[in-house]
Every structure is written in structure tokens, then in C-alpha cells.
XYZ file of C-alpha atoms in Angstrom:
667
model
C -7.205 -10.462 8.283
C -6.521 -7.686 10.796
C -9.041 -6.583 13.398
C -9.489 -3.308 11.524
C -10.260 -5.115 8.260
C -12.657 -7.472 10.043
C -14.496 -4.528 11.591
C -14.693 -2.717 8.239
C -16.022 -5.894 6.594
C -18.684 -6.223 9.283
C -19.761 -2.605 8.762
C -19.971 -3.060 4.972
C -22.041 -6.243 5.248
C -24.254 -4.669 7.897
C -24.935 -1.589 5.766
C -25.669 -3.774 2.735
C -28.201 -5.927 4.566
C -29.542 -2.826 6.297
C -30.407 -1.390 2.883
C -32.459 -4.485 2.066
C -34.167 -4.316 5.470
C -35.043 -0.620 5.145
C -36.491 -1.108 1.648
C -38.622 -4.017 2.806
C -39.895 -2.077 5.779
C -40.734 0.930 3.587
C -42.643 -1.266 1.118
C -44.712 -3.027 3.755
C -42.938 -6.371 4.127
C -43.641 -8.300 7.339
C -41.614 -10.573 9.647
C -38.372 -8.699 8.934
C -35.023 -10.012 10.178
C -31.328 -9.804 9.345
C -29.041 -12.799 9.845
C -25.239 -12.873 9.741
C -23.792 -16.137 8.423
C -20.148 -16.652 9.513
C -17.886 -17.058 6.507
C -20.609 -16.288 3.954
C -21.958 -12.827 4.828
C -25.525 -11.952 5.742
C -29.122 -12.168 4.579
C -32.177 -9.953 5.100
C -35.535 -11.740 5.288
C -39.080 -10.441 4.891
C -42.533 -11.546 3.701
C -44.952 -9.853 1.304
C -46.874 -12.260 -0.958
C -48.367 -9.471 -3.055
C -45.046 -7.720 -3.773
C -44.910 -6.473 -7.349
C -41.898 -6.858 -9.594
C -41.009 -3.211 -8.955
C -41.168 -3.888 -5.194
C -38.762 -6.766 -5.616
C -36.386 -4.732 -7.772
C -36.344 -1.977 -5.151
C -35.533 -4.476 -2.396
C -32.825 -6.249 -4.409
C -31.093 -3.009 -5.464
C -31.408 -1.310 -2.062
C -28.549 -3.478 -0.751
C -25.689 -2.882 -3.216
C -26.536 0.493 -4.794
C -26.347 2.694 -1.626
C -23.014 1.054 -0.738
C -21.638 1.810 -4.200
C -22.819 5.414 -4.018
C -21.182 5.805 -0.591
C -17.902 4.343 -1.873
C -17.919 6.650 -4.893
C -18.675 9.643 -2.689
C -15.735 8.868 -0.408
C -13.414 8.378 -3.367
C -14.505 11.647 -4.902
C -14.024 13.459 -1.591
C -10.513 12.042 -1.268
C -9.673 12.969 -4.855
C -10.906 16.555 -4.379
C -9.176 16.927 -1.017
C -12.443 17.421 0.856
C -11.756 14.443 3.108
C -8.502 13.989 4.993
C -6.806 10.636 4.253
C -7.263 8.010 6.934
C -5.969 4.484 7.357
C -9.469 2.939 7.282
C -10.948 4.875 4.336
C -9.190 2.941 1.505
C -10.109 -0.387 3.126
C -13.732 0.677 3.572
C -14.016 1.988 0.012
C -12.408 -1.112 -1.480
C -14.630 -3.512 0.452
C -17.716 -1.448 -0.380
C -16.884 -1.642 -4.067
C -16.040 -5.337 -4.117
C -18.906 -6.659 -1.991
C -21.624 -4.472 -3.460
C -20.547 -4.675 -7.094
C -20.160 -8.452 -6.912
C -23.704 -8.616 -5.549
C -24.909 -6.718 -8.627
C -23.562 -9.332 -11.040
C -26.250 -11.392 -12.843
C -25.441 -14.625 -11.005
C -27.975 -16.536 -8.899
C -28.390 -16.167 -5.880
C -26.762 -12.706 -5.804
C -28.908 -9.571 -5.857
C -28.182 -8.977 -9.548
C -29.155 -12.555 -10.334
C -32.503 -12.131 -8.568
C -33.115 -8.901 -10.502
C -32.556 -10.675 -13.840
C -34.622 -13.630 -12.682
C -37.550 -11.380 -11.689
C -37.454 -9.471 -14.979
C -36.841 -12.257 -17.477
C -36.817 -15.824 -16.310
C -40.051 -15.734 -14.340
C -41.702 -15.944 -17.796
C -39.727 -19.018 -18.856
C -39.307 -21.679 -16.126
C -36.799 -23.759 -18.116
C -34.504 -20.774 -18.662
C -34.709 -19.967 -14.958
C -33.401 -23.430 -14.101
C -30.626 -23.043 -16.673
C -29.791 -19.644 -15.133
C -29.467 -21.185 -11.662
C -27.301 -23.966 -13.085
C -25.076 -21.424 -14.887
C -24.695 -19.440 -11.657
C -23.542 -22.560 -9.819
C -20.979 -23.339 -12.537
C -19.736 -19.730 -12.617
C -19.259 -19.618 -8.836
C -17.549 -22.995 -8.850
C -15.160 -21.924 -11.610
C -14.391 -18.639 -9.844
C -13.730 -20.420 -6.566
C -11.477 -22.925 -8.319
C -9.454 -20.220 -10.089
C -9.100 -18.104 -6.956
C -8.646 -21.085 -4.624
C -11.361 -19.483 -2.494
C -13.060 -21.923 -0.119
C -16.019 -19.599 0.574
C -16.948 -19.266 -3.112
C -16.601 -23.030 -3.568
C -18.815 -23.610 -0.533
C -21.463 -21.297 -1.988
C -21.328 -23.186 -5.294
C -21.718 -26.425 -3.345
C -24.812 -25.102 -1.597
C -26.305 -24.170 -4.975
C -25.555 -27.659 -6.251
C -27.411 -29.151 -3.284
C -30.421 -26.992 -4.192
C -30.565 -28.057 -7.846
C -33.113 -30.887 -7.214
C -35.438 -28.327 -5.626
C -35.110 -25.942 -8.590
C -35.715 -28.851 -10.977
C -38.970 -29.751 -9.238
C -40.002 -26.091 -9.122
C -39.407 -25.776 -12.869
C -41.590 -28.817 -13.587
C -44.506 -27.442 -11.556
C -44.064 -23.881 -12.855
C -44.431 -25.075 -16.463
C -47.887 -26.450 -15.629
C -49.202 -23.344 -13.818
C -51.118 -20.832 -15.980
C -49.675 -17.321 -15.557
C -51.839 -14.217 -15.130
C -51.765 -11.573 -17.832
C -49.345 -8.656 -17.624
C -50.479 -6.155 -15.021
C -52.858 -8.660 -13.362
C -52.389 -9.787 -9.747
C -54.132 -12.867 -8.327
C -55.526 -13.165 -4.843
C -53.941 -15.693 -2.506
C -56.843 -18.083 -3.013
C -56.677 -17.796 -6.814
C -52.931 -18.346 -6.833
C -53.185 -21.345 -4.498
C -55.905 -22.882 -6.661
C -53.736 -22.698 -9.775
C -50.728 -24.251 -8.045
C -52.668 -27.067 -6.352
C -54.489 -27.831 -9.608
C -51.144 -28.256 -11.338
C -49.911 -30.541 -8.551
C -52.898 -32.891 -9.121
C -51.367 -34.049 -12.381
C -50.088 -37.664 -12.421
C -46.462 -36.701 -12.870
C -46.454 -35.206 -9.332
C -48.378 -38.016 -7.655
C -45.335 -39.524 -5.953
C -44.111 -36.230 -4.478
C -43.997 -35.961 -0.715
C -45.986 -33.381 1.202
C -42.776 -31.409 1.933
C -41.908 -31.253 -1.773
C -45.399 -30.057 -2.673
C -45.360 -27.451 0.118
C -41.987 -26.095 -1.066
C -43.322 -25.594 -4.599
C -46.445 -23.826 -3.309
C -44.470 -21.449 -1.091
C -42.114 -20.524 -3.937
C -44.779 -19.952 -6.589
C -47.499 -18.175 -4.602
C -45.597 -14.833 -4.295
C -44.855 -14.858 -8.035
C -48.499 -15.397 -8.939
C -49.816 -12.821 -6.475
C -47.425 -10.035 -7.497
C -48.137 -7.894 -10.509
C -46.130 -9.029 -13.529
C -44.522 -6.407 -15.784
C -45.354 -6.034 -19.431
C -42.810 -5.641 -22.215
C -42.214 -1.933 -21.640
C -41.960 -2.401 -17.885
C -39.461 -5.222 -18.360
C -37.334 -3.085 -20.660
C -37.453 -0.226 -18.151
C -36.378 -2.573 -15.355
C -33.482 -3.896 -17.420
C -32.409 -0.347 -18.268
C -32.408 0.524 -14.564
C -30.370 -2.572 -13.732
C -27.810 -1.915 -16.493
C -27.522 1.706 -15.338
C -26.739 0.503 -11.814
C -24.038 -1.758 -13.273
C -22.472 0.923 -15.466
C -22.874 4.046 -13.340
C -20.118 3.357 -10.744
C -17.378 2.831 -13.332
C -18.541 5.764 -15.453
C -18.755 8.106 -12.454
C -15.322 7.142 -11.102
C -13.487 7.651 -14.364
C -15.419 10.790 -15.298
C -14.525 12.531 -12.021
C -10.934 11.295 -12.050
C -11.350 9.607 -8.670
C -10.906 6.129 -10.124
C -7.311 6.476 -11.374
C -6.247 8.323 -8.219
C -7.725 5.664 -5.962
C -6.360 2.784 -8.002
C -2.917 4.378 -7.945
C -3.129 4.575 -4.149
C -4.472 1.023 -3.842
C -2.263 -0.597 -6.497
C 0.763 -1.155 -4.267
C 2.198 -4.467 -5.500
C 1.447 -7.512 -3.385
C 4.445 -9.845 -3.177
C 4.787 -13.361 -1.837
C 5.297 -13.475 1.945
C 8.706 -14.328 3.352
C 9.357 -17.888 4.474
C 10.001 -17.567 8.209
C 9.476 -19.688 11.273
C 6.163 -18.339 12.556
C 6.809 -19.974 15.927
C 9.873 -17.848 16.526
C 9.080 -14.831 18.719
C 9.480 -11.342 17.244
C 12.919 -9.876 17.816
C 11.619 -6.361 18.195
C 9.357 -4.584 20.653
C 6.811 -2.039 19.554
C 6.360 1.222 21.359
C 3.842 0.938 24.156
C 2.865 4.570 24.028
C 1.097 4.347 20.669
C 0.394 7.175 18.287
C -0.866 10.465 19.704
C -2.605 12.868 17.339
C -1.602 16.564 17.261
C -5.053 17.450 18.602
C -4.584 15.119 21.555
C -1.173 16.642 22.296
C -2.772 20.101 22.302
C -5.371 18.944 24.823
C -2.715 17.354 27.039
C -0.460 20.411 26.976
C -3.367 22.660 27.944
C -3.450 20.849 31.286
C 0.272 21.152 32.080
C -0.308 24.001 34.548
C -1.846 21.490 36.939
C 1.213 19.204 36.787
C 4.474 19.466 38.771
C 7.571 20.524 36.827
C 9.004 16.987 36.982
C 6.072 15.806 34.843
C 5.739 18.850 32.603
C 9.251 18.648 31.125
C 9.004 15.086 29.715
C 5.525 15.888 28.393
C 6.786 18.939 26.461
C 9.776 16.999 25.107
C 7.702 14.043 23.946
C 5.138 16.331 22.305
C 7.939 18.227 20.549
C 9.558 14.976 19.350
C 6.248 13.858 17.835
C 5.723 17.214 16.103
C 9.262 17.075 14.675
C 8.636 13.563 13.364
C 5.488 14.858 11.643
C 7.606 17.700 10.149
C 5.626 20.361 12.012
C 8.798 22.256 12.834
C 7.081 25.359 14.216
C 5.050 23.370 16.746
C 8.154 21.358 17.613
C 10.227 24.511 18.151
C 7.556 26.097 20.366
C 7.394 23.011 22.561
C 11.175 22.595 22.764
C 11.413 26.235 23.861
C 8.791 25.587 26.554
C 10.752 22.517 27.599
C 14.015 24.501 27.683
C 12.521 26.993 30.099
C 12.158 24.068 32.499
C 15.340 22.195 31.547
C 17.886 25.042 31.556
C 18.293 25.170 35.374
C 18.939 21.411 35.494
C 22.497 20.027 35.649
C 24.259 19.189 32.372
C 24.153 15.494 33.283
C 20.339 15.420 33.055
C 19.314 13.401 29.930
C 16.148 15.472 29.384
C 18.231 18.642 29.280
C 20.502 17.180 26.595
C 17.488 15.855 24.695
C 15.912 19.320 24.713
C 19.103 20.930 23.396
C 19.228 18.334 20.613
C 15.610 19.098 19.741
C 16.346 22.827 19.540
C 19.285 22.035 17.249
C 17.047 20.025 14.909
C 13.926 22.250 14.978
C 15.574 25.690 14.654
C 15.534 26.850 11.028
C 18.134 29.624 11.356
C 21.482 27.900 10.605
C 23.574 29.977 13.012
C 21.126 29.638 15.873
C 20.736 25.924 15.239
C 24.510 25.462 15.251
C 24.764 27.410 18.510
C 22.352 24.983 20.227
C 24.377 22.016 18.989
C 27.701 23.473 20.104
C 26.246 24.247 23.524
C 25.119 20.636 23.903
C 28.612 19.382 23.057
C 30.366 21.971 25.234
C 28.266 21.074 28.279
C 28.675 17.307 27.859
C 30.205 15.958 31.113
C 33.436 13.998 30.826
C 31.827 11.112 32.715
C 28.584 11.197 30.688
C 26.536 8.011 30.790
C 25.434 5.966 27.761
C 22.188 7.879 27.181
C 24.002 11.227 27.110
C 26.582 9.826 24.679
C 23.758 8.926 22.272
C 22.487 12.520 22.325
C 26.066 13.647 21.774
C 26.362 11.353 18.738
C 23.159 12.702 17.212
C 24.327 16.276 17.803
C 27.665 15.577 16.088
C 25.809 14.013 13.158
C 23.432 16.972 12.798
C 26.312 19.453 12.941
C 28.220 17.380 10.389
C 25.440 17.809 7.830
C 25.443 21.589 8.266
C 29.189 22.141 8.601
C 30.930 24.891 6.647
C 33.537 22.571 5.115
C 33.833 18.980 4.014
C 36.724 18.311 6.402
C 34.680 19.477 9.389
C 31.749 17.330 8.252
C 33.976 14.252 8.094
C 35.553 14.929 11.487
C 32.192 15.349 13.208
C 30.654 12.300 11.543
C 33.700 10.245 12.572
C 33.146 11.281 16.196
C 29.458 10.359 15.916
C 30.400 7.003 14.404
C 32.819 6.250 17.239
C 30.103 6.986 19.814
C 27.536 4.783 18.054
C 30.020 1.925 17.653
C 30.854 2.127 21.346
C 27.147 2.078 22.248
C 26.543 -0.895 19.962
C 29.454 -2.834 21.460
C 28.316 -2.190 25.042
C 26.087 -4.842 26.668
C 22.362 -3.870 26.573
C 21.174 -2.254 29.770
C 17.447 -2.119 29.026
C 14.631 -3.858 27.156
C 15.178 -5.668 23.821
C 16.245 -3.571 20.872
C 13.345 -2.091 18.959
C 14.452 -3.586 15.617
C 13.340 -6.647 13.674
C 16.877 -8.040 13.484
C 17.413 -7.852 17.240
C 20.365 -5.507 16.699
C 20.546 -2.229 18.578
C 19.402 1.097 17.090
C 23.039 2.219 17.461
C 24.022 -0.534 15.010
C 21.840 1.055 12.331
C 22.975 4.579 13.196
C 26.594 3.480 12.836
C 25.855 1.853 9.461
C 24.217 5.045 8.229
C 27.195 7.102 9.421
C 29.612 4.843 7.524
C 27.535 5.197 4.347
C 27.540 8.990 4.672
C 31.274 9.063 5.375
C 31.894 6.873 2.345
C 30.025 9.327 0.123
C 31.923 12.270 1.602
C 35.230 10.475 1.094
C 34.372 10.107 -2.575
C 33.704 13.841 -2.736
C 37.039 14.395 -1.007
C 38.715 12.385 -3.765
C 38.479 15.412 -6.034
C 40.305 17.663 -3.553
C 43.452 15.765 -2.577
C 44.753 12.203 -2.416
C 42.102 10.566 -4.592
C 43.386 7.008 -4.214
C 43.496 7.127 -0.410
C 40.000 8.666 -0.259
C 38.584 5.988 -2.554
C 40.148 3.192 -0.522
C 38.785 4.670 2.701
C 35.311 4.845 1.119
C 35.601 1.152 0.250
C 36.769 0.233 3.770
C 33.800 2.016 5.325
C 31.247 0.138 3.230
C 33.102 -3.146 3.704
C 32.762 -2.591 7.463
C 29.006 -2.266 6.936
C 29.015 -5.658 5.200
C 31.171 -7.316 7.857
C 29.161 -5.831 10.746
C 26.106 -7.949 9.938
C 25.962 -11.314 11.754
C 25.897 -14.463 9.619
C 22.892 -16.658 10.571
C 23.127 -20.442 10.541
C 22.114 -21.975 7.207
C 18.926 -23.545 8.569
C 17.869 -20.541 10.660
C 14.482 -19.324 9.368
C 13.709 -16.848 12.145
C 12.699 -13.264 11.432
C 15.980 -12.028 12.891
C 17.948 -14.279 10.523
C 15.956 -12.979 7.544
C 16.621 -9.370 8.580
C 20.354 -10.131 8.902
C 20.540 -11.772 5.460
C 18.651 -8.908 3.813
C 20.699 -6.260 5.644
C 23.999 -7.857 4.651
C 22.880 -8.169 1.010
C 21.833 -4.513 0.992
C 25.251 -3.512 2.350
C 26.922 -5.626 -0.361
C 24.994 -3.759 -3.048
C 26.039 -0.412 -1.557
C 29.641 -1.558 -1.862
C 29.059 -2.850 -5.402
C 27.676 0.516 -6.519
C 30.681 2.285 -4.998
C 33.076 -0.065 -6.822
C 31.150 0.512 -10.036
C 31.429 4.297 -9.658
C 35.167 3.878 -9.009
C 35.559 1.898 -12.233
C 36.187 -1.452 -10.488
C 33.534 -3.391 -12.417
C 35.588 -6.595 -12.120
C 34.881 -6.506 -8.366
C 31.366 -5.027 -8.527
C 29.892 -7.744 -10.774
C 30.861 -10.803 -8.638
C 29.626 -9.037 -5.514
C 26.299 -8.301 -7.198
C 25.978 -11.895 -8.379
C 26.511 -13.047 -4.800
C 23.452 -11.028 -3.817
C 21.352 -12.442 -6.672
C 22.350 -15.965 -5.615
C 20.731 -15.318 -2.220
C 17.403 -14.135 -3.682
C 14.805 -16.907 -3.244
C 12.776 -18.221 -6.176
C 10.040 -17.153 -6.357
C 11.031 -13.760 -4.978
C 9.497 -12.917 -1.593
C 8.629 -9.512 -0.164
C 11.888 -8.705 1.645
C 13.993 -9.547 -1.417
C 12.063 -7.672 -4.109
C 13.918 -4.365 -3.727
C 17.293 -6.096 -3.467
C 16.702 -8.118 -6.632
C 15.750 -4.911 -8.439
C 18.867 -3.072 -7.228
C 21.153 -5.980 -8.093
C 19.806 -6.299 -11.645
C 20.115 -2.544 -12.133
C 23.726 -2.746 -10.922
C 24.455 -5.329 -13.613
C 22.880 -3.057 -16.244
C 25.235 -0.195 -15.429
C 28.181 -2.556 -15.080
C 27.546 -3.684 -18.664
C 27.273 -0.017 -19.695
C 30.656 0.690 -18.076
C 32.261 -2.311 -19.810
C 30.627 -1.366 -23.133
C 29.355 -4.927 -23.506
C 26.198 -4.767 -25.702
C 25.305 -8.464 -25.355
C 25.420 -8.406 -21.565
C 23.711 -5.020 -21.510
C 20.752 -6.292 -23.537
C 20.266 -9.412 -21.373
C 20.663 -7.510 -18.088
C 18.262 -4.772 -19.244
C 15.609 -7.359 -20.111
C 16.171 -9.157 -16.799
C 15.779 -5.876 -14.924
C 12.540 -5.050 -16.751
C 11.219 -8.484 -15.774
C 12.224 -8.238 -12.111
C 9.511 -8.846 -9.521
C 9.250 -5.140 -8.743
C 9.040 -3.995 -12.366
C 6.642 -6.794 -13.291
C 4.236 -5.768 -10.529
C 4.571 -1.997 -10.984
C 6.339 -1.026 -14.237
C 8.331 2.202 -13.973
C 7.790 4.720 -16.718
C 8.796 7.992 -15.036
C 11.104 10.603 -16.551
C 14.181 9.246 -14.768
C 13.548 5.775 -16.162
C 13.172 7.282 -19.616
C 16.621 8.905 -19.288
C 18.072 5.491 -18.420
C 16.155 3.906 -21.284
C 17.512 6.445 -23.778
C 21.088 5.855 -22.606
C 20.751 2.063 -22.849
C 18.985 2.089 -26.212
C 21.607 4.458 -27.647
C 24.334 2.050 -26.560
C 22.407 -0.868 -28.093
C 21.711 1.030 -31.319
C 17.929 0.756 -30.984
C 16.899 4.051 -32.602
C 13.159 3.446 -32.320
C 13.137 2.949 -28.543
C 15.622 5.773 -28.054
C 13.328 8.117 -29.965
C 10.314 6.973 -27.899
C 12.251 7.690 -24.703
C 13.302 11.125 -25.977
C 9.722 12.061 -26.871
C 8.517 11.038 -23.405
C 11.317 12.997 -21.691
C 10.479 16.195 -23.574
C 6.759 15.712 -22.988
C 7.336 15.585 -19.222
C 9.863 18.436 -19.116
C 8.823 21.697 -17.476
C 11.035 24.754 -18.008
C 13.145 25.767 -15.034
C 12.220 22.698 -12.987
C 14.370 20.686 -10.610
C 15.837 18.698 -13.504
C 17.721 21.769 -14.724
C 19.838 21.730 -11.572
C 20.039 17.946 -11.123
C 21.068 16.785 -14.579
C 22.005 19.932 -16.456
C 23.935 21.887 -13.802
C 27.314 21.156 -12.201
C 27.395 18.034 -9.957
C 27.578 19.233 -6.357
C 26.562 17.914 -2.952
C 24.639 19.687 -0.220
C 28.019 20.897 1.033
C 28.625 22.575 -2.350
C 31.580 20.259 -2.944
C 32.007 18.970 -6.515
C 31.023 15.311 -6.752
C 32.834 12.667 -8.761
C 30.058 11.430 -11.073
C 29.740 7.670 -11.570
C 28.769 5.757 -14.683
C 25.032 6.183 -14.143
C 25.357 9.884 -13.328
C 27.437 10.483 -16.446
C 24.992 8.549 -18.634
C 22.029 10.521 -17.331
C 23.799 13.823 -17.875
C 24.668 12.796 -21.411
C 21.024 11.772 -21.991
C 19.747 15.100 -20.631
C 21.966 17.006 -23.070
C 21.455 14.788 -26.107
C 17.680 14.542 -25.838
C 17.244 18.314 -25.617
C 16.113 18.215 -21.991
C 18.692 20.769 -20.859
C 17.755 23.081 -23.711
C 14.118 22.828 -22.659
C 15.111 23.442 -19.044
C 16.858 26.682 -19.992
C 13.529 28.279 -20.842
C 11.796 30.568 -18.248
C 11.676 29.089 -14.777
C 8.797 27.052 -13.408
C 8.176 25.332 -10.143
C 10.188 22.349 -8.855
C 8.308 19.049 -8.799
C 6.730 17.876 -5.591
């Protein structure tokens, strides 16, 4: 459990016990105290012998009900957008719901169990003992099923208390109860209990056993007992407290929204050597909120220029990362006013130019900043300047006027990143889990982009040469990953295995799109052979991708038997089993597969779902019904999956629906 979760848990338990304490104080209880029991929770204590049944109900419900109301209020505020999302709010809401609702369940010794006991079983001592026994069994079974030591320990404590409850039941059966609505004085109650204890069957009891029975029964005899109508009213109140949270959440729509946010699948943890040190270093600066940056920048006038420039640049970088491009541009412009007089060899000057390139929305102006950075790059630039140069070439490549220029610029960026990755490290450890440099990952991304652009180039000239170059680029991504020793279970080794498998799947998809299924299938099976059983967290996405690759390989080979088995295997993958996909894109795939398999019923179900989700003029009209084109407006060579989805969009009537008056693109 993280420190944040532990603190949230402490707050939830404290507020729960605080509710009990406040109710007892309001109702005149004495000797109040709240105790925290490590591993078990907390308990609020108080004394009021003459407390009525309604007093007890108020005290018992004052713990869980306010916590449930607070949790529901926060969920409703999040659903309505009245409360900004925060990292701690989902944890707080979830713990509030779990702890307080569990306490409402009719299980002794929880609050709900005490409510039921006060309303019903105080009339029938034998049933009260059976109720305590059932609570012990229920907690023991729950602890056994969940393998939860705390729940098992609580059941064990209840088992140790069974002899006490047995003795209490025997005495209680012999004590005459007052009539409904009648309350005895302390002396009258004590007389009835001690008279019962004079019977021969209790003669061998010790003084401690007798005293325990007296202390337990006196408050029940002194408090006013409810009649039939009062008991029914109390039960109605209790059942309303049980039902109200669920009814309120689903009626307001907050429940489904919250559960969707909290239902991220939980997968088995990876098997790694916990003794091995992390191979990455986290940033020491931490996260700075936009408000904090505003406060810091307001004080820049008191700082020397040497300190103001890095402050403006760092603030602009953070704003750009948060996609607040206007704030980022303003701060980069303030930084440029300080950086422009500096020599071209100054890293902060180059970093500011790169920021202006990335934050400026006008394409021509943005390109001008990038070209200026490249033009001013010194011939003897150091490693840090070369990294800014690589990022500038990459940014300009994505906004180039032609595909050839894009490829040339990305090739230059790739060469710079490969050189930086090959150079010996000159600073602290790389900030990656694999221990590889950030330039390694930048180079891998550049190769993937170049491979995609080469495939687009295949439609313009020498298709065979372009396809082979695309393959070579992705093969280099596979070969670039180090191969850990077989017995290495460090985090770095896991990251290397996963990274290499991911690169293999990229290559397999490329081969599949090029029609080389005979090479794509064995490569995909190599990846599946590496997936551990049972599947652990780092391998879930890779298993899903690999099984999907086999589905489309079977589609390309027109092999119905393999297609059916691979489709079922994909549906049962760890990712799909934990969070089944039923979106419109999946329905297009489903229609295409079911058509190939001749399953008319499922194909019709998929078609109906596609048309139900379709909105006229939406993004789908361009993606699956328009001409295939990249961001560079270069015709793409569609692969087997792309072709199948386009066929599904036409055959299901999606494109016809899309041709209706325009709507808004999906978020």
C-alpha cells in the first residue's frame, strides 16, 4: 500500500469513528474515547446505561452513513464536472464506499449487525447467539475465499468470544424483560439479573463470569425497548440506509461513470528480482502545478537574467507537456527575449528555439523557427546541441511539404539519435526502466515512422525497394534490443524482453500488410512463446496484439478453421477477459470475421451495433469511407485489416449513414 493510500485509509477510518463519537456525545454518552487498532481499524467507546434503542441505532448508523453520503456527493460532483479530478479522490471515494458499506452489513460485530441485534435478537436470546455464530462463519468464509488475514483474524476473535456469548444467552433466557416502552432503573435491572444468577445452573460460575453477564445485560434492561411498530420503523430505516447508496448512484448516473474510471483491469504482477536496483532515475524536480509556475514567474523581476532564462524555459516545457500551447508560447517568447543575444552554442538558446518551433501554431512561422535553429547550429556542436538538432529535424519532418523531404529530415534525425545512443554516457543513469538511453527510444520511434513513410512511398515509385527498406528499418528495431541472459530476472531484463517482443510484432504487422503472411505468422508465434503463463502485467498488451495479428493473418490466408480458433483465442486473451471490447471499431472487425466464417447471426448483430453508434458526418466518414491518406496527404497502401474495415463500413451501410448531414467528430 502506498503512503497516499495509507493516509486516505486513516482519514476514512477516522471520519467513521468520529461519526460514532459525535453521535454519542450529542446523545449524552459518558467516558468517550476513540481507539485505533493496527491492522483491524478503530473503535469508538462510550457509556450510557439508559440509552434507548433509538439512541443505539443513531450511534451505530452515525459511523457508516455520513461516510457513504460523502462518497456519493464526491462521485456526483465528479460526474457533473463540479469537482476537478484529482489523484486522491477516486481512492478516497472507493475506500469510503467499501469500509462504510461493509460496516452496514448485518454481520456481528459490524455496525449493521448491532443494528439488527438491537431491533430483533434482543427479544430472543437464542437467536442472538445463532446470529453471532453465523457472523463468525460468514467472516471466516469470506477471509478464506479472499485469502485475507485480517478478516480471518477477526473471525478468530469472534470464535474466542463464543463461550462468553453462550453464557450470556443462558442468563438472558432467565431474566424477565420489561414491557415495550418501559425502562427499568439501574437497581431494578440489577435485581432481575442477580436474581437470575442465583439459580443452581449458574452456581459454579466465577465472579468474573457473573460480572460480565451483569455488565452486558444492564444496559439492555435499562433502555427503552421498542414495540412492534417501532421495530418495523427501525428496520425500514436500516434497509433504506442499505439501499439508498446504490439507488442514488445509479439514478444520478454517477455510479457507471465512476465504475468505468475505477474498473481498470488488475493483472498479475511481473516476476522480477525485487532485490535488483531500479535501472531508471526519476526526476528530482517533481510536478509543478500551473498555478505554482504563475507564482514563480511573477517573481522573476527580482532574479538575475542567468536564472530567469532557465525558469522561463522549464515553465514553458511544462505548459507544452500539458498541451497549454498558448501559455507555452508566451513563456518561450519571454525566454527568447533573454536567449537571443546569447551565442548559438548556448544549449538554452537552442532549447528555446525548439520550443518556439513546437508551440507556434502558424505552420510557416513554426517552420521558420526550426530552420533558424538548424541554420545556426555550430559545426562543432556538443552532444546536447545535437539532441536539440535531432528533435528539430523530426518536428520539421512531420510538417514537411513533401514525403521525400519528410524522409530526408527524419533520416538526419535518426542518424543524430543513433550517434548519441552509441556515445558513452556523460551524465547520470538513463531515465528509462530498461537502462537504455532516451536516444535509443527516439531512434526506435524514428525508424518506425520512416518504415511507415517508406510504405507510403511504395505507391509512388520503386515499390519493392521501398517495402524492403521498410522491413530493414523495423528489423533494426528488433536487433537493437539487447538479449538478456536466460536466468536474468531484473527489471531491465524484463523491459528488454518486452521491448524486443513489441518490435517483433511491429515487424510482423508490416509483413502482414505486405502480404508476407508466411513470415509474419512464425514471428508472431515467437512472441506468444515468450508470454508467461499466467500472463503478467507487462505481457498483457503484447499477448493481445499477437493474437490479433494471427486473426488477420488467417483472414489474409482465407483459412476459416484457423480464423475461428484465433478469433476465439483473441476474445479470451487476458486483456479482453478483464475488459471486453465492444466499441464500434471492434464491431467492424467482428462483422468482417463473421462474414468470412459465414455466421450470419453474429454479423447481423455487429451491423446493428455499428449503425446504432453511427453519427452522420462524424470522423468515421473520413477514416473508413474516404480515400486512405496520411497526414502528408500521400495515398497509403492499405493492409489486410484496413481493407477489411473499409469493406465492412461499405457493406454494413455505415458509409451511407455517414453521408448524411455533418455532425461533430468524436472526442
